Amino acid sequence: EEPSSSPKSRFITRFLGALTKINAEDPISSPSPTRIFQRYRRNKVASNKSMAYSVRSRRIWSRAMLSRFRSRRSAFSGRRSSAKTTNCTTINVTINENKTAKAGLDMQTDELRELVPGSEAMDVCNLLDETAHYIKCLTTQVQVMRKIVDFCHLSK
């Protein structure tokens, strides 16, 4: 793997390798709902790991995902704790006249923190930057998966 390769090409290489390994280790023999769900979970984990490893530890969200993968033997479930973070950084915006607007902004910021891995203690500027990068990577993930599906349909 070239050090100058793009995150997208690193993702493609890792993800296709993971899919090949999954297919070799566990060929679909019976299409039961349980087996389909298990396969879905393995593919989801492979995709998330591939995405985090392709970005490496350059981003907070990828470091958080990589840390989860390393600390747990079980697969990344994508589940989030329902408890709100108590150490959230407050938005440095003064809204004296309209407290409802600030409460709404705080709620939206908290919702973003629930979506972006590792964002619990970020200030708003970093949160927005990490969110934009995370969305870009998720978009790449979807584009690659669509191309794989298109290729599979064409090859039939």
CSV table of C-alpha atoms in Angstrom, one decimal:
chain,number,residue,atom,x,y,z
A,1,GLU,CA,0.0,0.0,0.0
A,2,GLU,CA,1.4,3.4,-1.0
A,3,PRO,CA,1.7,6.0,1.7
A,4,SER,CA,0.4,8.6,-0.7
A,5,SER,CA,-2.8,6.7,-1.5
A,6,SER,CA,-6.0,8.5,-0.8
A,7,PRO,CA,-8.3,7.5,2.1
A,8,LYS,CA,-10.9,6.4,-0.5
A,9,SER,CA,-8.5,4.0,-2.2
A,10,ARG,CA,-7.4,2.7,1.2
A,11,PHE,CA,-11.0,2.2,2.2
A,12,ILE,CA,-11.8,0.3,-1.0
A,13,THR,CA,-8.8,-2.0,-0.6
A,14,ARG,CA,-9.5,-2.7,3.1
A,15,PHE,CA,-13.2,-3.2,2.6
A,16,LEU,CA,-12.9,-5.5,-0.4
A,17,GLY,CA,-10.3,-7.5,1.4
A,18,ALA,CA,-12.7,-7.8,4.4
A,19,LEU,CA,-15.6,-8.8,2.3
A,20,THR,CA,-13.5,-11.5,0.5
A,21,LYS,CA,-12.5,-12.8,3.9
A,22,ILE,CA,-16.1,-12.8,5.2
A,23,ASN,CA,-17.3,-14.7,2.1
A,24,ALA,CA,-14.4,-17.2,2.3
A,25,GLU,CA,-15.0,-17.9,6.0
A,26,ASP,CA,-18.8,-17.9,6.0
A,27,PRO,CA,-20.4,-18.7,2.6
A,28,ILE,CA,-24.1,-18.2,2.6
A,29,SER,CA,-25.6,-21.7,2.8
A,30,SER,CA,-29.0,-21.0,4.2
A,31,PRO,CA,-30.7,-17.6,3.7
A,32,SER,CA,-32.5,-17.7,7.1
A,33,PRO,CA,-33.3,-14.3,8.7
A,34,THR,CA,-30.8,-15.0,11.5
A,35,ARG,CA,-28.0,-15.8,9.0
A,36,ILE,CA,-28.8,-12.7,6.9
A,37,PHE,CA,-28.7,-10.5,10.0
A,38,GLN,CA,-25.4,-12.0,11.1
A,39,ARG,CA,-24.0,-11.4,7.7
A,40,TYR,CA,-25.3,-7.8,7.7
A,41,ARG,CA,-23.6,-7.2,11.1
A,42,ARG,CA,-20.2,-8.6,9.9
A,43,ASN,CA,-20.4,-6.4,6.7
A,44,LYS,CA,-21.3,-3.3,8.7
A,45,VAL,CA,-18.3,-3.9,11.1
A,46,ALA,CA,-16.0,-4.5,8.1
A,47,SER,CA,-17.2,-1.3,6.5
A,48,ASN,CA,-16.8,0.8,9.7
A,49,LYS,CA,-13.3,-0.7,10.5
A,50,SER,CA,-12.2,-0.1,6.9
A,51,MET,CA,-13.4,3.5,7.1
A,52,ALA,CA,-11.7,4.2,10.4
A,53,TYR,CA,-8.4,2.5,9.4
A,54,SER,CA,-8.4,4.3,6.0
A,55,VAL,CA,-8.5,7.7,7.7
A,56,ARG,CA,-6.0,6.3,10.3
A,57,SER,CA,-5.7,8.4,13.4
A,58,ARG,CA,-5.9,11.8,11.7
A,59,ARG,CA,-9.3,12.5,13.0
A,60,ILE,CA,-10.9,12.4,16.4
A,61,TRP,CA,-13.9,10.3,15.1
A,62,SER,CA,-11.5,7.7,13.5
A,63,ARG,CA,-9.4,7.5,16.7
A,64,ALA,CA,-12.5,7.0,18.8
A,65,MET,CA,-13.7,4.2,16.4
A,66,LEU,CA,-10.2,2.6,16.3
A,67,SER,CA,-10.0,2.7,20.1
A,68,ARG,CA,-13.4,0.9,20.4
A,69,PHE,CA,-12.2,-1.8,18.0
A,70,ARG,CA,-9.0,-2.3,19.9
A,71,SER,CA,-10.7,-2.3,23.4
A,72,ARG,CA,-13.5,-4.6,22.6
A,73,ARG,CA,-13.2,-8.1,21.2
A,74,SER,CA,-16.8,-7.9,20.1
A,75,ALA,CA,-17.8,-6.1,16.9
A,76,PHE,CA,-18.7,-2.4,16.8
A,77,SER,CA,-22.4,-2.4,17.2
A,78,GLY,CA,-23.1,1.2,16.3
A,79,ARG,CA,-25.1,1.7,19.4
A,80,ARG,CA,-24.8,4.8,21.5
A,81,SER,CA,-25.4,5.3,25.2
A,82,SER,CA,-28.6,7.1,25.8
A,83,ALA,CA,-27.1,9.0,28.7
A,84,LYS,CA,-26.2,12.6,27.9
A,85,THR,CA,-22.6,13.7,28.4
A,86,THR,CA,-22.2,15.9,31.4
A,87,ASN,CA,-18.9,17.4,30.4
A,88,CYS,CA,-20.2,18.9,27.1
A,89,THR,CA,-18.6,22.2,26.2
A,90,THR,CA,-21.2,24.9,26.0
A,91,ILE,CA,-21.5,27.1,22.9
A,92,ASN,CA,-19.8,30.4,23.3
A,93,VAL,CA,-22.7,32.4,21.9
A,94,THR,CA,-24.5,35.0,24.0
A,95,ILE,CA,-28.2,35.0,23.4
A,96,ASN,CA,-29.5,37.2,26.2
A,97,GLU,CA,-32.9,37.9,24.8
A,98,ASN,CA,-33.9,34.5,23.4
A,99,LYS,CA,-33.0,31.6,25.7
A,100,THR,CA,-35.1,29.3,23.6
A,101,ALA,CA,-32.8,29.7,20.6
A,102,LYS,CA,-29.8,28.8,22.8
A,103,ALA,CA,-31.6,25.8,24.2
A,104,GLY,CA,-32.4,24.7,20.6
A,105,LEU,CA,-28.8,25.2,19.5
A,106,ASP,CA,-27.6,23.2,22.5
A,107,MET,CA,-30.0,20.4,21.6
A,108,GLN,CA,-28.8,20.3,18.0
A,109,THR,CA,-25.2,20.2,19.2
A,110,ASP,CA,-26.0,17.4,21.6
A,111,GLU,CA,-27.6,15.5,18.7
A,112,LEU,CA,-24.5,15.9,16.6
A,113,ARG,CA,-22.4,14.7,19.5
A,114,GLU,CA,-24.5,11.5,19.6
A,115,LEU,CA,-23.8,10.9,15.9
A,116,VAL,CA,-20.1,11.6,15.6
A,117,PRO,CA,-17.8,9.1,17.4
A,118,GLY,CA,-15.5,10.7,19.9
A,119,SER,CA,-17.2,14.1,19.9
A,120,GLU,CA,-18.3,14.2,23.5
A,121,ALA,CA,-15.8,16.8,24.7
A,122,MET,CA,-15.3,18.8,21.5
A,123,ASP,CA,-16.0,22.5,21.2
A,124,VAL,CA,-18.5,23.5,18.6
A,125,CYS,CA,-15.9,24.5,15.9
A,126,ASN,CA,-14.1,21.1,16.1
A,127,LEU,CA,-17.5,19.3,16.3
A,128,LEU,CA,-18.6,20.9,13.0
A,129,ASP,CA,-15.2,20.2,11.3
A,130,GLU,CA,-15.3,16.5,12.5
A,131,THR,CA,-18.9,16.1,11.5
A,132,ALA,CA,-18.2,17.4,8.0
A,133,HIS,CA,-15.3,15.0,7.6
A,134,TYR,CA,-17.3,12.1,9.0
A,135,ILE,CA,-20.2,12.8,6.6
A,136,LYS,CA,-17.7,12.9,3.7
A,137,CYS,CA,-16.3,9.5,4.7
A,138,LEU,CA,-19.8,8.0,5.1
A,139,THR,CA,-20.7,9.3,1.6
A,140,THR,CA,-17.6,7.6,0.2
A,141,GLN,CA,-18.6,4.4,2.0
A,142,VAL,CA,-22.1,4.5,0.4
A,143,GLN,CA,-20.6,5.3,-3.1
A,144,VAL,CA,-18.3,2.3,-2.8
A,145,MET,CA,-21.0,0.0,-1.7
A,146,ARG,CA,-23.3,1.1,-4.5
A,147,LYS,CA,-20.5,0.4,-7.0
A,148,ILE,CA,-20.0,-3.1,-5.6
A,149,VAL,CA,-23.8,-3.8,-5.8
A,150,ASP,CA,-23.9,-2.4,-9.4
A,151,PHE,CA,-20.9,-4.6,-10.3
A,152,CYS,CA,-22.5,-7.7,-8.8
A,153,HIS,CA,-25.7,-7.0,-10.8
A,154,LEU,CA,-23.8,-6.6,-14.0
A,155,SER,CA,-21.9,-9.7,-13.6
A,156,LYS,CA,-25.0,-11.9,-13.2
